[in-house]
XYZ file of C-alpha atoms in Angstrom:
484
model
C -15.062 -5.515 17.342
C -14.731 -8.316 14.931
C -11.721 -9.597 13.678
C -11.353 -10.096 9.886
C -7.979 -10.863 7.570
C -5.606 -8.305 7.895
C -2.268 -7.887 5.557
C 0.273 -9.840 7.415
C -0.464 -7.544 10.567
C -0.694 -4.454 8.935
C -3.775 -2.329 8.886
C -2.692 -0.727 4.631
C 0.047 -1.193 2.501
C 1.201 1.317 -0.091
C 2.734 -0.492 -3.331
C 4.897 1.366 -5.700
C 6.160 0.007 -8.556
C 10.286 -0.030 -9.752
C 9.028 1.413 -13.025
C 7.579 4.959 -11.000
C 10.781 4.507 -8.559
C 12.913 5.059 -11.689
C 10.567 7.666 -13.342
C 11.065 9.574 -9.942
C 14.581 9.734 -10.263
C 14.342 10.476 -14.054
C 12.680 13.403 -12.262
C 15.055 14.266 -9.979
C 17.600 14.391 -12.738
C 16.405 16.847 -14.670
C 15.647 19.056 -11.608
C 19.771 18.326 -11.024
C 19.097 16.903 -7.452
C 21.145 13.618 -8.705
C 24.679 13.725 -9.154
C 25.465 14.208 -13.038
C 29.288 14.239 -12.952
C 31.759 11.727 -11.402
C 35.099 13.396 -10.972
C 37.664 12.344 -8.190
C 41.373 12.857 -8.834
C 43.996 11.239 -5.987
C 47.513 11.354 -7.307
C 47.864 8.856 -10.361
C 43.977 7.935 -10.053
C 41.186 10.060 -11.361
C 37.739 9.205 -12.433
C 36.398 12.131 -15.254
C 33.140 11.124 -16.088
C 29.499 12.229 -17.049
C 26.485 10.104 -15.966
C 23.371 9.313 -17.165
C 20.435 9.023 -15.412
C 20.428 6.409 -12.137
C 18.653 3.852 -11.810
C 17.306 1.321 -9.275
C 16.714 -2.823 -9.595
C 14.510 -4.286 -6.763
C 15.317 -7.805 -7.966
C 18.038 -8.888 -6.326
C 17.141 -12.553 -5.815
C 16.119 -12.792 -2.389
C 12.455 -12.786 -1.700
C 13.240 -11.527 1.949
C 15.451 -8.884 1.121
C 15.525 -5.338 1.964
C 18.162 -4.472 -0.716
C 18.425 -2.408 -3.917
C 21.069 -2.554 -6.602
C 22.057 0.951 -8.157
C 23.031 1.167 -11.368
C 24.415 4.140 -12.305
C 25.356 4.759 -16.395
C 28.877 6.448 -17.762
C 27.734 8.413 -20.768
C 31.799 9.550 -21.220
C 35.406 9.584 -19.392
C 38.307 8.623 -18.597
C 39.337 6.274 -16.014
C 43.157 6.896 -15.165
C 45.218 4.488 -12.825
C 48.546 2.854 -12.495
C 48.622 -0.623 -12.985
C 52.291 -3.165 -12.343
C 53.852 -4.568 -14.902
C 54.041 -8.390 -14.599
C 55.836 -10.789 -17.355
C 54.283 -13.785 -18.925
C 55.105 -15.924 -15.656
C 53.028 -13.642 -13.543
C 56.187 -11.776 -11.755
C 56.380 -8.283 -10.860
C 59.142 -6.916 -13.751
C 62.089 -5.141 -12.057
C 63.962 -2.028 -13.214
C 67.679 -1.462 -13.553
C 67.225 -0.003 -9.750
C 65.650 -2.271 -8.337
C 62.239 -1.173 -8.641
C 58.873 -2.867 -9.787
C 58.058 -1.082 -13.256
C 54.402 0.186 -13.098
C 52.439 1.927 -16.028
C 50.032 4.640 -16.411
C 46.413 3.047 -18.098
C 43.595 5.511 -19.549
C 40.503 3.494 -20.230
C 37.677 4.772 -21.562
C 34.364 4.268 -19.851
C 31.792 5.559 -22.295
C 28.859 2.805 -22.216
C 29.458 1.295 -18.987
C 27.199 0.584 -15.967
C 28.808 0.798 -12.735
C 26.321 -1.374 -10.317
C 26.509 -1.531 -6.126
C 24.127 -3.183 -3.952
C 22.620 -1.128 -1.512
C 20.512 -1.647 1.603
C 17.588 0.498 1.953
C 17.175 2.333 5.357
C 13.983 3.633 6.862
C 14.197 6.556 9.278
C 12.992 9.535 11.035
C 13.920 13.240 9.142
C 13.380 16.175 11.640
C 11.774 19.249 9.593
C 14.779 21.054 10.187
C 16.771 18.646 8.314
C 13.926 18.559 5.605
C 14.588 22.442 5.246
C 18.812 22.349 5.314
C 18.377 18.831 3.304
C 20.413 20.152 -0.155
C 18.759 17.339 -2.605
C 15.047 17.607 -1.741
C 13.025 19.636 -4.277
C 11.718 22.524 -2.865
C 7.970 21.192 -3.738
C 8.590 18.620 -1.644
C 9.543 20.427 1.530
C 6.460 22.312 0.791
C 4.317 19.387 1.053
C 6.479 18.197 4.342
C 6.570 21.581 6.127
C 2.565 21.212 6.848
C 3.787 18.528 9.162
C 5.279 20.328 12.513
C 8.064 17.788 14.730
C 5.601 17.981 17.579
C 2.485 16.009 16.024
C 4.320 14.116 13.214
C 7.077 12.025 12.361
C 8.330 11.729 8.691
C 10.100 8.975 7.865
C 12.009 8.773 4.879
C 13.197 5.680 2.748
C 16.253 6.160 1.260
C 19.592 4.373 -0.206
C 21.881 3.698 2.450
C 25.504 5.042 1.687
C 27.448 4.962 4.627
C 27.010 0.720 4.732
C 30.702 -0.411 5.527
C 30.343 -3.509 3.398
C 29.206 -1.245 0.196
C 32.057 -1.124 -2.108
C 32.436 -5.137 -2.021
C 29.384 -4.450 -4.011
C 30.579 -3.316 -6.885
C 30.276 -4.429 -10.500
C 30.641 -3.530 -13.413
C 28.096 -4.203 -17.180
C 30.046 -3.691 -20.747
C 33.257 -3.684 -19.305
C 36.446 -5.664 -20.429
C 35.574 -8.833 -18.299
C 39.832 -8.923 -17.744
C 39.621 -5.952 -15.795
C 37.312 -7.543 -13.197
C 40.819 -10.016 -12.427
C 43.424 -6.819 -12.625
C 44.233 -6.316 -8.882
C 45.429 -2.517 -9.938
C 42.060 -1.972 -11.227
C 39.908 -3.644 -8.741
C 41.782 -1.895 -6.074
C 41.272 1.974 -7.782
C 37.618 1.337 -8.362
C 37.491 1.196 -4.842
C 39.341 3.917 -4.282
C 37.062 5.756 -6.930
C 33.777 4.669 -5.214
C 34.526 5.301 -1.857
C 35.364 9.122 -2.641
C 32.098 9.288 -4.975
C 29.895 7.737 -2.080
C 31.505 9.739 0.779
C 29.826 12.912 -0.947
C 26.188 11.061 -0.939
C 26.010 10.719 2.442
C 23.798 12.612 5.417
C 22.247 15.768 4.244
C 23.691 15.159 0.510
C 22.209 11.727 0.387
C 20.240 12.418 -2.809
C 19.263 8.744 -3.368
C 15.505 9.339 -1.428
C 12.668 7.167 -2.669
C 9.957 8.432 -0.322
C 8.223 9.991 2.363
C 5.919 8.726 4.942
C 4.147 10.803 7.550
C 2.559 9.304 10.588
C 0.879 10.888 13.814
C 2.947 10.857 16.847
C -0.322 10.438 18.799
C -3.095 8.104 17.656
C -5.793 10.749 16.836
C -10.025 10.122 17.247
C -11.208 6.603 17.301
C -13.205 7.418 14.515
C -9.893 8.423 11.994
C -9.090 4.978 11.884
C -7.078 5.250 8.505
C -4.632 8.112 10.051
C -1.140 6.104 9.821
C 0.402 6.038 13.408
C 3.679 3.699 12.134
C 5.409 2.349 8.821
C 7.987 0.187 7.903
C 8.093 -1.451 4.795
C 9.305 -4.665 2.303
C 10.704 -5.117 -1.566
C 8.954 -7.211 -3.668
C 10.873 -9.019 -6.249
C 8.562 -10.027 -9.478
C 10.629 -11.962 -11.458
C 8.292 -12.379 -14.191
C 7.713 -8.777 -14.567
C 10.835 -6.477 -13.422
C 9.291 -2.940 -13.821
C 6.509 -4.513 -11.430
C 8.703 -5.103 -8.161
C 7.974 -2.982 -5.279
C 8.569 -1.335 -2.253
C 5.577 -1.721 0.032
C 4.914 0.489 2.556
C 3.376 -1.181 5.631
C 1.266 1.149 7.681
C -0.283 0.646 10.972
C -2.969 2.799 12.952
C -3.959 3.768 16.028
C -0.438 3.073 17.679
C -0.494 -0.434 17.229
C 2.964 -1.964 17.375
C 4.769 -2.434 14.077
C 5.348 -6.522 13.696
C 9.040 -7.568 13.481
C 10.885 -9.031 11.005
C 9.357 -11.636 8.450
C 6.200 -9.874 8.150
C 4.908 -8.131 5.320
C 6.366 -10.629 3.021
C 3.409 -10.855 0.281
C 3.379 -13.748 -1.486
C 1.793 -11.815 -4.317
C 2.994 -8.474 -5.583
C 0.148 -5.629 -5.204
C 1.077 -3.558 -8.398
C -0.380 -6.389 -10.511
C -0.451 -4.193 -13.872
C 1.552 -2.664 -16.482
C -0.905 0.252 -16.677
C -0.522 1.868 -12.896
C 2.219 3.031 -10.923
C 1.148 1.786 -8.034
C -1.201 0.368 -5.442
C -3.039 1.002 -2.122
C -4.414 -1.534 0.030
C -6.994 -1.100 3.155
C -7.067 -4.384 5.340
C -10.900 -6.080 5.611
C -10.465 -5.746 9.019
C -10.010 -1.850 9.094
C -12.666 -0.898 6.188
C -15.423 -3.265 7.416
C -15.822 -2.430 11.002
C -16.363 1.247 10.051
C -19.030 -0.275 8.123
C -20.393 -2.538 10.708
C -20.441 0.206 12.929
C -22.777 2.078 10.610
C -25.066 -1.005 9.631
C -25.148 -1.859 13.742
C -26.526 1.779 14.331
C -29.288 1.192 11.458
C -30.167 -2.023 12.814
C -29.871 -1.029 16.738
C -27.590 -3.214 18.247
C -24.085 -3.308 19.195
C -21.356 -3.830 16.473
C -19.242 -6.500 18.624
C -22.459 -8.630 18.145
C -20.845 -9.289 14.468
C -18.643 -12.202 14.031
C -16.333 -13.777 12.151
C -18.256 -16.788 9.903
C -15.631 -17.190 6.737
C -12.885 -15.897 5.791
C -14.192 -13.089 4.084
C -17.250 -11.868 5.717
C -19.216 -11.039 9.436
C -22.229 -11.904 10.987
C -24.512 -11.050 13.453
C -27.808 -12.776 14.140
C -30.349 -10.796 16.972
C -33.510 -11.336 18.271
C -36.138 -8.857 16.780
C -39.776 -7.780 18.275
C -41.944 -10.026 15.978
C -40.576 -13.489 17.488
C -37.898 -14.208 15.179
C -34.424 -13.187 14.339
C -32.555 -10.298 12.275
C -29.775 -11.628 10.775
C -27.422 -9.250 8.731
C -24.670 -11.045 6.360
C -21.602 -8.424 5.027
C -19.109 -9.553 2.442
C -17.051 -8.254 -0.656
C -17.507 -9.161 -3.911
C -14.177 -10.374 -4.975
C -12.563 -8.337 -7.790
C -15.327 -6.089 -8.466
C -15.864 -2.926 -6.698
C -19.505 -4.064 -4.676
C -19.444 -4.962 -1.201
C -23.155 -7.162 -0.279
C -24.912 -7.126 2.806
C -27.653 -9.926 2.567
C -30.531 -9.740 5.071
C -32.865 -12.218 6.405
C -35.682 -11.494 9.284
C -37.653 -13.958 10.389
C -40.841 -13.493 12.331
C -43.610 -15.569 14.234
C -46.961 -13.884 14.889
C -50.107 -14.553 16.263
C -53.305 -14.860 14.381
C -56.583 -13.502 15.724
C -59.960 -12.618 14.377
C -61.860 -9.732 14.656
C -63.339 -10.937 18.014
C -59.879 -10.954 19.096
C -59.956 -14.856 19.021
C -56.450 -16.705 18.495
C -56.577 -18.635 15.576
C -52.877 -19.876 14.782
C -49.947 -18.299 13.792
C -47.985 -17.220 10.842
C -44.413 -17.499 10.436
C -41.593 -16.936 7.547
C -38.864 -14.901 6.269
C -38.339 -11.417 4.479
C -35.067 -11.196 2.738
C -33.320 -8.807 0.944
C -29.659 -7.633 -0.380
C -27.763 -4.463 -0.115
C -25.324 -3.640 -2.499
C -22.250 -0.942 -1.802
C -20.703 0.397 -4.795
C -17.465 2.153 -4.835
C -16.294 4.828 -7.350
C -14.510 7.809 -8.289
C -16.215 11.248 -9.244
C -14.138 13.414 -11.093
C -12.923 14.992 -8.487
C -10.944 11.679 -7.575
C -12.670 11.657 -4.500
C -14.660 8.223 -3.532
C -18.573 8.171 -4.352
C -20.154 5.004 -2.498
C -24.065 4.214 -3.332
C -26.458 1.673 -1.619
C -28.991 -0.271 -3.982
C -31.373 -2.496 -2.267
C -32.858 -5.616 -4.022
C -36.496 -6.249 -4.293
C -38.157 -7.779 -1.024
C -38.425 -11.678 -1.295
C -41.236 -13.016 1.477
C -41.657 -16.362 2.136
C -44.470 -17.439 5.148
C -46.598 -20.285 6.351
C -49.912 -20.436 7.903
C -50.642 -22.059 10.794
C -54.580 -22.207 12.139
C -54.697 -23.793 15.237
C -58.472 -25.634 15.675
C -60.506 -22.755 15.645
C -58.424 -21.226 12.626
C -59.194 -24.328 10.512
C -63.359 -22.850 10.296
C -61.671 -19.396 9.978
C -61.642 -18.109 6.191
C -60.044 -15.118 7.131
C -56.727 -16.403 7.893
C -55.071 -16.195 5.076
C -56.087 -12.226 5.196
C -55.004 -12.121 8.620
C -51.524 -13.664 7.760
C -51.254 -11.128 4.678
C -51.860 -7.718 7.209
C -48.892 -9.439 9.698
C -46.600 -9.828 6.805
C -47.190 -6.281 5.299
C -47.073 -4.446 9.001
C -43.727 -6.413 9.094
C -42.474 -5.007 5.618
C -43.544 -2.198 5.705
C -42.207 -1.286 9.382
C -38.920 -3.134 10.202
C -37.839 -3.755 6.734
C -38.695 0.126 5.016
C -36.778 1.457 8.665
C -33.624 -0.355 7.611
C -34.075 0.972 4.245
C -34.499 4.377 5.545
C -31.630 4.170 7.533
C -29.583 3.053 5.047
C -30.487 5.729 2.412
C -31.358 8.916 4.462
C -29.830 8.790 7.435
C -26.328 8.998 6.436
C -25.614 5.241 6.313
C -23.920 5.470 2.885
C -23.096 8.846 3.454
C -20.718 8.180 6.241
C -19.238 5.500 4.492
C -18.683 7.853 1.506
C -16.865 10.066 4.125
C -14.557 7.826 6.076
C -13.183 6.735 2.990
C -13.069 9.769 1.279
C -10.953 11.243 4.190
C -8.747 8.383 4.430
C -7.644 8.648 0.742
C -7.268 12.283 0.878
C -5.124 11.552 3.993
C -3.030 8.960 2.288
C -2.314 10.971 -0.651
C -0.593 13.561 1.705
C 0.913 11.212 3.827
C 2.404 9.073 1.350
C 4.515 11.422 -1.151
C 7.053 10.650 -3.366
C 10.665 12.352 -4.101
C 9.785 13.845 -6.926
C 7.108 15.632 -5.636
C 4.332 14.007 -8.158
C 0.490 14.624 -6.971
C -1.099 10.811 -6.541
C -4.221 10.319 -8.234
C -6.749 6.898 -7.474
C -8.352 4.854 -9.764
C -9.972 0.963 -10.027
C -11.106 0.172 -6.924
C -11.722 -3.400 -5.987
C -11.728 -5.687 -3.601
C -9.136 -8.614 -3.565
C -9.628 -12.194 -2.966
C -8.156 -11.940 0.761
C -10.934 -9.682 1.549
C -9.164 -6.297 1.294
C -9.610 -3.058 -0.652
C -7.571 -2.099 -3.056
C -7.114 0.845 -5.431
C -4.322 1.330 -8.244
C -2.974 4.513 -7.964
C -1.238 6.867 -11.017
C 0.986 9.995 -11.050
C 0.771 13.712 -12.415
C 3.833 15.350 -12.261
């Protein structure tokens, strides 16, 4: 099969945007899956607080990391702790007894934004943890129970709490900046944090940015879209926050998942204010389904493609009227038309109606395909094939007899139209009614119907396509929105 560009060794990628991270968890707030209270009382320390609603920053200023920061808003409280009393030289004042005075501090925390840096984690949930899992909507372990342990594994991306280097994290936004130097205070934030976090962890980790369902067992060669394998990578758009990413990097077929450093874009996928998302089919996996499908109109064997640019395949064959078919498939960058351009040539012998040789004629037919991709309103994919006009270009060539001949030129005109009319109208026919296009239509089709329940978010919220195009690397690529 021929080899095209793929996306750093990935056969799709799944974008999703900060912005719809953040919206999900806006979501999962007001179902009351996120925590909405922060109270923790040890001895002289307590934490009685409300908060708002969490959210996530995917810019954490490395281009290679796999990190998110939290921020997590105090609408009201009270922060309680005891703090030592220390004199204007920095000593520890003593009592009458002996003893290092300490006093009790009450700060309120209304407006502030406690922050931690947290790796993300990427791992397998059994469906038996789906069901006992206490912070997954219910709608979502509908949509997860059609997937049984034996043929699928769901991996879940989610906030890892039980990091040992966590707290360090910590920060705090509209906070007196002297209480980020009072040892008291760092030292009960901790305290604080680690007995908030220790209830976010396992099956109470609520902090679950989505689901990813691949087959344990590569299925039929011809479901090449059916994920077998994900990992992912973050993004960071610096120029336009909201836009950063998580990418979901899928592979088929059981290929193996490429190690670290890959599926580093230089170039984030979600491109646009306007969508939530974006889903991305390597050139390599869309275009051999199509070659397969062109080689079967044109009977011959799809490995006879090739590689010729770095965005399109090739395949010149002999034909039956001495010359060669050669077929030409590319995409038209950012539009949603993919061309095939054809051009058979032919050499034929001339003779009169005594059966006499008299020369040859020899030339080209060409022609170009285009495939257009849409939506019908059904969301579902629509793909159409409209063939150019015919463009014929031959010579004559009367050998010494044909030079006396006036019927040459008549001659060449019959071997040009038997030529049109037979190779050229097959193709055609192929193309149009013997499910050329159709097939297409239905590969894709499935494959985006697959993806939509293979890919779901925590939330719950049914994916919806739109804009397809193809990108300058070759590959297909359709935003994607959200209906809650």
């Amino acid at each position: 099969m021929v080899q095209l560009n793929n996306l750093e060794g990935f056969d799709m990628v799944f974008g999703v945007s900060e912005d719809t991270i953040n919206h999900q968890l806006t979501l999962l707030s007001a179902l009351e899956v996120l925590p909405a209270k922060w109270q923790v009382n040890k001895g002289p320390i307590s934490m009685n607080a409300s908060l708002g609603i969490p959210q996530i920053n995917l810019n954490t200023g490395d281009a290679s990391s796999r990190k998110a920061q939290l921020l997590l808003p105090l609408l009201d409280g009270t922060l309680t702790y005891v703090k030592i009393k220390i004199d204007d030289n920095g000593n520890y004042i003593i009592d009458e007894n002996g003893n290092i005075e300490t006093e009790k501090v009450s700060l309120d925390v209304c407006g502030w934004t406690v922050t931690l840096l947290i790796n993300l984690s990427l791992a397998e949930i059994a469906q038996n943890d789906v069901a006992n899992h206490v912070a997954i909507p219910d709608e979502v372990k509908q949509q997860l129970s059609n997937f049984t342990d034996d043929m699928f594994s769901i991996q879940h991306l989610f906030l890892n709490f039980e990091d040992a280097n966590l707290i360090d994290s910590y920060d705090i936004i509209n906070s007196d900046a002297k209480l980020k130097e009072d040892v008291d205070f760092i030292n009960t934030m901790k305290t604080l944090l680690k007995a908030f976090i220790s209830g976010l962890q396992g099956s109470n980790n609520p902090f679950i940015l989505g689901f990813a369902v691949n087959d344990k067992k590569a299925p039929d060669s011809n479901a090449t879209f059916v994920p077998t394998g994900v990992t992912y990578s973050v993004f960071s758009d610096a120029g336009h926050l909201q836009r950063s990413s998580i990418n979901y990097l899928l592979q088929t077929e059981n290929k193996d998942i490429p190690g670290a450093g890959y599926g580093i874009f230089k170039h984030n996928w979600v491109n646009d204010d306007n969508i939530q998302g974006k889903f991305v089919v390597s050139e390599t996996l869309y275009m051999n389904q199509i070659l397969v499908q062109i080689s079967n109109s044109l009977k011959t064997d799809v490995n006879n493609f090739q590689f010729t640019s770095p965005n399109s395949a090739s395949l010149t064959i002999p034909n039956n009227d001495g010359g060669y078919t050669n077929c030409t498939i590319y995409p038209n960058v950012n539009s949603n038309q993919l061309f095939a351009n054809f051009n058979y040539t032919f050499k034929k012998e001339a003779y009169d109606k005594c059966g006499s040789d008299i020369g040859y004629v020899d030339g080209a037919i060409t022609w170009i395909s285009s495939i257009s991709y849409t939506f019908d309103s059904d969301n579902k994919i629509s793909v159409s094939v409209n063939n150019s006009d015919k463009n014929v270009q031959s010579a004559i060539h009367p050998n010494a007899l044909g030079e006396f001949e006036k019927i040459l030129a008549d001659i060449a005109d019959a071997i040009i139209s038997v030529i049109t009319l037979g190779f050229v109208n097959d193709v055609f026919n192929n193309m149009i009614n013997n499910d050329w296009s159709l097939n297409i239509n239905n590969d894709l089709s499935t494959a985006l119907e697959g993806i939509k329940s293979r890919l779901i978010l925590p939330g719950g919220s049914e994916l919806f396509f739109k804009d397809i195009s193809f990108f300058d690397d070759g590959s297909l690529t359709v935003s994607t929105t959200y209906k809650n």
